[in-house]
């Protein structure tokens, strides 16, 4: 192909293989449903797949186009103080266009929309290097990539689709969230445990302040709380992001609109009321997640952040009841 690709290499256990094959069917449908639809470009491009035999068994490997960082990285670059409204509008519009293609043309529900699963189409990676100027033309470059792929395939870990030319393995831990990601497909046996991380941020609006006073899952460090972006840096980011392009990624938890693999969907902070209550869900569950993402982009903070407290625990039974009550309270306060 003479180009870089991002590889997602799945664990060799049979249930992971089964889930990966389900994902491949979804991805192939995305690519073939309507190639001429202008909204298809807002979904990550699937290049193909193959099987690799390693010391731990046979791994399903999926190849995707190389993209930049995710929206969580962007939130952090703005120091959790909120991304400018014009940029948030642009991002949200593209997310919704991508969802329209998924929902209407592909009949697919994403079920796990969150900042980590929205990738930026950018000429620059996290280090500011122009990846458009990079090529795989030299043997030395190819050798590095092949060695990297082989070492990953032998590993017991799954590689994120957000990987860049070096697959961003170094940054994987720093991007992982404190919640459990509940996987669908045959009850998605492989519930992944994400590393906890500190959301060093401060509220920038009364709405965020209200949310922060109610529920906090992390502590703010004083150094980050007092940190500010310089005017020059803000101008630099605005110029860089004014034409930002994004793509929806990671259909590992997705399902068909007429065939759901499980009722355990969505990451907690972006979970719709019907999913919390264990009820029936449809494409509107994705729209709920978009609303939560919008709030987080604008404020740098979660809209909903369920966690253990003196009033309720995270266990499913109490979480369903209390989160639904909390959502109702938000409705009344903001006259939604």
GROMACS .gro file of C-alpha atoms in nm:
model
  336
    1UNK     CA    1   0.000   0.000   0.000
    2UNK     CA    2   0.302   0.228   0.054
    3UNK     CA    3   0.130   0.406   0.341
    4UNK     CA    4   0.099   0.388   0.716
    5UNK     CA    5  -0.203   0.221   0.871
    6UNK     CA    6  -0.326   0.200   1.229
    7UNK     CA    7  -0.360  -0.159   1.348
    8UNK     CA    8  -0.607  -0.289   1.601
    9UNK     CA    9  -0.479  -0.628   1.713
   10UNK     CA   10  -0.728  -0.833   1.911
   11UNK     CA   11  -0.651  -1.086   2.183
   12UNK     CA   12  -0.639  -1.445   2.064
   13UNK     CA   13  -0.907  -1.590   2.296
   14UNK     CA   14  -1.209  -1.724   2.105
   15UNK     CA   15  -1.463  -1.480   2.248
   16UNK     CA   16  -1.245  -1.185   2.145
   17UNK     CA   17  -1.213  -1.330   1.797
   18UNK     CA   18  -1.590  -1.367   1.774
   19UNK     CA   19  -1.641  -1.008   1.883
   20UNK     CA   20  -1.378  -0.886   1.634
   21UNK     CA   21  -1.552  -1.066   1.348
   22UNK     CA   22  -1.878  -0.897   1.446
   23UNK     CA   23  -1.699  -0.562   1.438
   24UNK     CA   24  -1.557  -0.638   1.093
   25UNK     CA   25  -1.908  -0.701   0.959
   26UNK     CA   26  -2.015  -0.363   1.093
   27UNK     CA   27  -1.709  -0.190   0.947
   28UNK     CA   28  -1.756  -0.349   0.606
   29UNK     CA   29  -2.116  -0.233   0.607
   30UNK     CA   30  -2.002   0.121   0.686
   31UNK     CA   31  -1.762   0.117   0.391
   32UNK     CA   32  -2.012  -0.034   0.145
   33UNK     CA   33  -2.352   0.104   0.250
   34UNK     CA   34  -2.321   0.419   0.038
   35UNK     CA   35  -1.969   0.507  -0.080
   36UNK     CA   36  -2.100   0.828  -0.240
   37UNK     CA   37  -2.261   0.964   0.075
   38UNK     CA   38  -2.070   1.280   0.178
   39UNK     CA   39  -2.124   1.197   0.546
   40UNK     CA   40  -1.933   0.870   0.523
   41UNK     CA   41  -1.609   1.066   0.551
   42UNK     CA   42  -1.689   1.132   0.917
   43UNK     CA   43  -1.640   0.763   1.000
   44UNK     CA   44  -1.291   0.615   1.030
   45UNK     CA   45  -1.187   0.439   0.710
   46UNK     CA   46  -1.152   0.062   0.739
   47UNK     CA   47  -0.877  -0.070   0.511
   48UNK     CA   48  -0.913  -0.444   0.569
   49UNK     CA   49  -0.824  -0.723   0.806
   50UNK     CA   50  -0.611  -1.035   0.839
   51UNK     CA   51  -0.514  -1.301   1.090
   52UNK     CA   52  -0.173  -1.324   1.253
   53UNK     CA   53  -0.039  -1.632   1.427
   54UNK     CA   54   0.160  -1.545   1.737
   55UNK     CA   55   0.292  -1.730   2.043
   56UNK     CA   56  -0.042  -1.677   2.221
   57UNK     CA   57  -0.261  -1.796   1.935
   58UNK     CA   58  -0.424  -1.645   1.630
   59UNK     CA   59  -0.502  -1.273   1.643
   60UNK     CA   60  -0.753  -1.088   1.428
   61UNK     CA   61  -0.587  -0.769   1.299
   62UNK     CA   62  -0.782  -0.474   1.159
   63UNK     CA   63  -0.622  -0.196   0.955
   64UNK     CA   64  -0.751   0.162   0.964
   65UNK     CA   65  -0.644   0.495   0.822
   66UNK     CA   66  -0.399   0.686   1.038
   67UNK     CA   67  -0.564   0.968   1.230
   68UNK     CA   68  -0.453   1.219   1.488
   69UNK     CA   69  -0.529   1.252   1.857
   70UNK     CA   70  -0.876   1.225   2.010
   71UNK     CA   71  -1.102   1.489   2.162
   72UNK     CA   72  -0.985   1.411   2.515
   73UNK     CA   73  -0.640   1.529   2.411
   74UNK     CA   74  -0.797   1.848   2.277
   75UNK     CA   75  -0.984   1.902   2.606
   76UNK     CA   76  -0.654   1.867   2.791
   77UNK     CA   77  -0.477   2.107   2.557
   78UNK     CA   78  -0.730   2.371   2.657
   79UNK     CA   79  -0.650   2.286   3.023
   80UNK     CA   80  -1.004   2.159   3.092
   81UNK     CA   81  -1.126   2.521   3.077
   82UNK     CA   82  -1.344   2.470   2.773
   83UNK     CA   83  -1.297   2.476   2.398
   84UNK     CA   84  -1.422   2.788   2.211
   85UNK     CA   85  -1.787   2.767   2.110
   86UNK     CA   86  -1.722   2.803   1.736
   87UNK     CA   87  -1.493   2.500   1.741
   88UNK     CA   88  -1.735   2.296   1.953
   89UNK     CA   89  -2.013   2.375   1.705
   90UNK     CA   90  -1.795   2.257   1.417
   91UNK     CA   91  -1.704   1.934   1.598
   92UNK     CA   92  -2.063   1.864   1.701
   93UNK     CA   93  -2.194   1.918   1.350
   94UNK     CA   94  -1.947   1.665   1.211
   95UNK     CA   95  -2.028   1.411   1.483
   96UNK     CA   96  -2.398   1.440   1.399
   97UNK     CA   97  -2.332   1.404   1.026
   98UNK     CA   98  -2.131   1.091   1.094
   99UNK     CA   99  -2.411   0.956   1.311
  100UNK     CA  100  -2.667   1.028   1.040
  101UNK     CA  101  -2.470   0.806   0.806
  102UNK     CA  102  -2.432   0.534   1.070
  103UNK     CA  103  -2.797   0.543   1.174
  104UNK     CA  104  -2.977   0.597   0.844
  105UNK     CA  105  -2.754   0.434   0.584
  106UNK     CA  106  -2.582   0.162   0.786
  107UNK     CA  107  -2.853   0.096   1.048
  108UNK     CA  108  -2.586   0.089   1.316
  109UNK     CA  109  -2.587   0.227   1.671
  110UNK     CA  110  -2.240   0.323   1.793
  111UNK     CA  111  -2.328   0.275   2.166
  112UNK     CA  112  -1.997   0.408   2.300
  113UNK     CA  113  -1.957   0.769   2.193
  114UNK     CA  114  -1.716   0.967   2.411
  115UNK     CA  115  -1.422   1.203   2.352
  116UNK     CA  116  -1.175   0.914   2.322
  117UNK     CA  117  -1.369   0.767   2.030
  118UNK     CA  118  -1.380   1.086   1.825
  119UNK     CA  119  -1.049   1.124   1.642
  120UNK     CA  120  -0.909   1.435   1.480
  121UNK     CA  121  -0.806   1.440   1.116
  122UNK     CA  122  -0.500   1.652   1.164
  123UNK     CA  123  -0.166   1.709   0.995
  124UNK     CA  124  -0.007   1.725   1.334
  125UNK     CA  125   0.030   1.464   1.604
  126UNK     CA  126   0.048   1.532   1.978
  127UNK     CA  127   0.414   1.636   1.948
  128UNK     CA  128   0.335   1.891   1.679
  129UNK     CA  129   0.509   1.695   1.406
  130UNK     CA  130   0.367   1.713   1.054
  131UNK     CA  131   0.273   1.354   0.978
  132UNK     CA  132   0.169   1.442   0.622
  133UNK     CA  133   0.539   1.477   0.538
  134UNK     CA  134   0.618   1.135   0.674
  135UNK     CA  135   0.637   0.841   0.434
  136UNK     CA  136   0.708   0.475   0.460
  137UNK     CA  137   0.943   0.488   0.165
  138UNK     CA  138   1.264   0.384   0.338
  139UNK     CA  139   1.351   0.034   0.450
  140UNK     CA  140   1.448   0.158   0.794
  141UNK     CA  141   1.104   0.309   0.847
  142UNK     CA  142   0.938  -0.010   0.730
  143UNK     CA  143   1.154  -0.224   0.957
  144UNK     CA  144   1.053  -0.016   1.258
  145UNK     CA  145   0.686  -0.052   1.174
  146UNK     CA  146   0.711  -0.427   1.115
  147UNK     CA  147   0.902  -0.480   1.440
  148UNK     CA  148   0.642  -0.276   1.625
  149UNK     CA  149   0.357  -0.478   1.475
  150UNK     CA  150   0.522  -0.810   1.559
  151UNK     CA  151   0.590  -0.711   1.917
  152UNK     CA  152   0.232  -0.596   1.962
  153UNK     CA  153   0.088  -0.911   1.807
  154UNK     CA  154   0.283  -1.120   2.056
  155UNK     CA  155   0.146  -0.911   2.339
  156UNK     CA  156  -0.168  -0.993   2.529
  157UNK     CA  157  -0.305  -0.642   2.491
  158UNK     CA  158  -0.541  -0.484   2.236
  159UNK     CA  159  -0.416  -0.183   2.042
  160UNK     CA  160  -0.629   0.132   2.013
  161UNK     CA  161  -0.747   0.253   1.670
  162UNK     CA  162  -0.632   0.600   1.771
  163UNK     CA  163  -0.271   0.498   1.704
  164UNK     CA  164  -0.047   0.715   1.489
  165UNK     CA  165   0.261   0.606   1.298
  166UNK     CA  166   0.408   0.452   1.612
  167UNK     CA  167   0.057   0.341   1.718
  168UNK     CA  168   0.071   0.581   2.013
  169UNK     CA  169   0.139   0.295   2.253
  170UNK     CA  170   0.334   0.533   2.477
  171UNK     CA  171   0.027   0.751   2.526
  172UNK     CA  172  -0.230   0.474   2.571
  173UNK     CA  173  -0.223   0.470   2.952
  174UNK     CA  174  -0.252   0.846   2.981
  175UNK     CA  175  -0.566   0.847   2.766
  176UNK     CA  176  -0.750   0.571   2.947
  177UNK     CA  177  -1.047   0.673   3.158
  178UNK     CA  178  -1.141   0.577   3.514
  179UNK     CA  179  -1.456   0.397   3.411
  180UNK     CA  180  -1.532   0.045   3.292
  181UNK     CA  181  -1.606   0.027   2.922
  182UNK     CA  182  -1.893  -0.217   2.882
  183UNK     CA  183  -1.861  -0.410   2.559
  184UNK     CA  184  -2.155  -0.535   2.360
  185UNK     CA  185  -2.165  -0.853   2.143
  186UNK     CA  186  -2.264  -1.166   2.329
  187UNK     CA  187  -2.266  -0.958   2.645
  188UNK     CA  188  -1.917  -0.843   2.534
  189UNK     CA  189  -1.745  -1.079   2.773
  190UNK     CA  190  -1.438  -0.862   2.760
  191UNK     CA  191  -1.533  -0.568   2.984
  192UNK     CA  192  -1.219  -0.356   2.980
  193UNK     CA  193  -1.088  -0.188   3.292
  194UNK     CA  194  -0.951   0.151   3.211
  195UNK     CA  195  -0.677   0.311   3.412
  196UNK     CA  196  -0.779   0.594   3.640
  197UNK     CA  197  -0.648   0.936   3.571
  198UNK     CA  198  -0.678   1.273   3.736
  199UNK     CA  199  -0.900   1.524   3.564
  200UNK     CA  200  -0.699   1.830   3.659
  201UNK     CA  201  -0.938   2.106   3.576
  202UNK     CA  202  -1.149   2.390   3.703
  203UNK     CA  203  -1.499   2.508   3.625
  204UNK     CA  204  -1.540   2.791   3.375
  205UNK     CA  205  -1.912   2.850   3.400
  206UNK     CA  206  -2.196   2.846   3.651
  207UNK     CA  207  -2.329   2.531   3.490
  208UNK     CA  208  -1.995   2.358   3.536
  209UNK     CA  209  -1.971   2.494   3.890
  210UNK     CA  210  -2.309   2.345   3.975
  211UNK     CA  211  -2.203   2.011   3.836
  212UNK     CA  212  -1.869   2.026   4.013
  213UNK     CA  213  -2.032   2.099   4.349
  214UNK     CA  214  -2.261   1.800   4.313
  215UNK     CA  215  -2.032   1.526   4.194
  216UNK     CA  216  -1.656   1.499   4.165
  217UNK     CA  217  -1.469   1.181   4.086
  218UNK     CA  218  -1.127   1.339   4.095
  219UNK     CA  219  -0.925   1.595   4.285
  220UNK     CA  220  -0.786   1.904   4.124
  221UNK     CA  221  -0.423   1.980   4.182
  222UNK     CA  222  -0.352   2.338   4.277
  223UNK     CA  223  -0.093   2.380   4.003
  224UNK     CA  224  -0.337   2.286   3.728
  225UNK     CA  225  -0.622   2.473   3.892
  226UNK     CA  226  -0.423   2.794   3.869
  227UNK     CA  227  -0.276   2.733   3.525
  228UNK     CA  228  -0.390   2.952   3.237
  229UNK     CA  229  -0.329   2.946   2.866
  230UNK     CA  230  -0.147   3.252   2.739
  231UNK     CA  231  -0.323   3.472   2.485
  232UNK     CA  232  -0.063   3.372   2.229
  233UNK     CA  233  -0.132   3.003   2.291
  234UNK     CA  234  -0.507   3.054   2.266
  235UNK     CA  235  -0.462   3.233   1.932
  236UNK     CA  236  -0.238   2.950   1.813
  237UNK     CA  237  -0.497   2.687   1.908
  238UNK     CA  238  -0.782   2.886   1.754
  239UNK     CA  239  -0.598   2.917   1.425
  240UNK     CA  240  -0.511   2.548   1.431
  241UNK     CA  241  -0.861   2.428   1.521
  242UNK     CA  242  -1.083   2.664   1.321
  243UNK     CA  243  -1.093   2.411   1.035
  244UNK     CA  244  -1.080   2.100   1.251
  245UNK     CA  245  -1.206   1.774   1.099
  246UNK     CA  246  -1.308   1.471   1.304
  247UNK     CA  247  -1.405   1.108   1.249
  248UNK     CA  248  -1.600   0.865   1.465
  249UNK     CA  249  -1.395   0.560   1.558
  250UNK     CA  250  -1.410   0.231   1.747
  251UNK     CA  251  -1.715   0.030   1.645
  252UNK     CA  252  -1.608  -0.249   1.879
  253UNK     CA  253  -1.919  -0.194   2.089
  254UNK     CA  254  -2.157  -0.106   1.806
  255UNK     CA  255  -2.467  -0.303   1.714
  256UNK     CA  256  -2.738  -0.313   1.449
  257UNK     CA  257  -3.053  -0.110   1.499
  258UNK     CA  258  -3.260  -0.428   1.473
  259UNK     CA  259  -3.021  -0.661   1.654
  260UNK     CA  260  -2.866  -0.565   1.987
  261UNK     CA  261  -2.586  -0.775   2.133
  262UNK     CA  262  -2.642  -0.657   2.492
  263UNK     CA  263  -2.827  -0.403   2.706
  264UNK     CA  264  -2.504  -0.304   2.883
  265UNK     CA  265  -2.398  -0.018   2.661
  266UNK     CA  266  -2.214   0.313   2.685
  267UNK     CA  267  -1.952   0.445   2.924
  268UNK     CA  268  -2.111   0.566   3.247
  269UNK     CA  269  -2.055   0.939   3.202
  270UNK     CA  270  -2.223   0.929   2.859
  271UNK     CA  271  -2.493   0.670   2.931
  272UNK     CA  272  -2.851   0.747   2.836
  273UNK     CA  273  -3.140   0.713   3.086
  274UNK     CA  274  -3.286   0.412   2.905
  275UNK     CA  275  -2.950   0.235   2.922
  276UNK     CA  276  -2.917   0.320   3.292
  277UNK     CA  277  -3.259   0.169   3.356
  278UNK     CA  278  -3.184  -0.139   3.146
  279UNK     CA  279  -3.465  -0.060   2.903
  280UNK     CA  280  -3.490  -0.076   2.527
  281UNK     CA  281  -3.267   0.162   2.335
  282UNK     CA  282  -3.225   0.288   1.981
  283UNK     CA  283  -3.021   0.543   1.789
  284UNK     CA  284  -3.128   0.817   2.032
  285UNK     CA  285  -2.885   0.668   2.286
  286UNK     CA  286  -2.603   0.799   2.067
  287UNK     CA  287  -2.760   1.146   2.058
  288UNK     CA  288  -2.765   1.154   2.439
  289UNK     CA  289  -2.392   1.081   2.439
  290UNK     CA  290  -2.335   1.365   2.192
  291UNK     CA  291  -2.502   1.605   2.435
  292UNK     CA  292  -2.272   1.488   2.715
  293UNK     CA  293  -1.969   1.530   2.490
  294UNK     CA  294  -2.077   1.883   2.393
  295UNK     CA  295  -2.098   1.984   2.757
  296UNK     CA  296  -1.755   1.838   2.828
  297UNK     CA  297  -1.600   2.017   2.531
  298UNK     CA  298  -1.749   2.350   2.640
  299UNK     CA  299  -1.665   2.323   3.010
  300UNK     CA  300  -1.385   2.070   3.041
  301UNK     CA  301  -1.594   1.877   3.293
  302UNK     CA  302  -1.836   1.582   3.286
  303UNK     CA  303  -2.207   1.658   3.265
  304UNK     CA  304  -2.284   1.345   3.467
  305UNK     CA  305  -2.022   1.172   3.678
  306UNK     CA  306  -2.171   0.888   3.889
  307UNK     CA  307  -1.948   0.771   4.172
  308UNK     CA  308  -1.960   0.622   4.518
  309UNK     CA  309  -2.096   0.850   4.789
  310UNK     CA  310  -2.263   0.833   5.128
  311UNK     CA  311  -2.599   0.823   4.950
  312UNK     CA  312  -2.542   0.554   4.689
  313UNK     CA  313  -2.282   0.320   4.545
  314UNK     CA  314  -2.185   0.239   4.189
  315UNK     CA  315  -2.353  -0.097   4.189
  316UNK     CA  316  -2.605  -0.131   3.909
  317UNK     CA  317  -2.925  -0.135   4.114
  318UNK     CA  318  -2.864   0.188   4.306
  319UNK     CA  319  -2.686   0.356   4.016
  320UNK     CA  320  -2.995   0.318   3.797
  321UNK     CA  321  -3.225   0.477   4.054
  322UNK     CA  322  -3.004   0.763   4.171
  323UNK     CA  323  -2.870   0.863   3.831
  324UNK     CA  324  -3.222   0.883   3.692
  325UNK     CA  325  -3.328   1.104   3.983
  326UNK     CA  326  -3.021   1.322   3.925
  327UNK     CA  327  -3.108   1.359   3.558
  328UNK     CA  328  -3.464   1.461   3.651
  329UNK     CA  329  -3.324   1.725   3.888
  330UNK     CA  330  -3.112   1.868   3.605
  331UNK     CA  331  -3.422   1.884   3.385
  332UNK     CA  332  -3.610   2.087   3.648
  333UNK     CA  333  -3.320   2.321   3.727
  334UNK     CA  334  -3.258   2.412   3.365
  335UNK     CA  335  -3.625   2.386   3.257
  336UNK     CA  336  -3.541   2.126   2.993
   0.00000   0.00000   0.00000
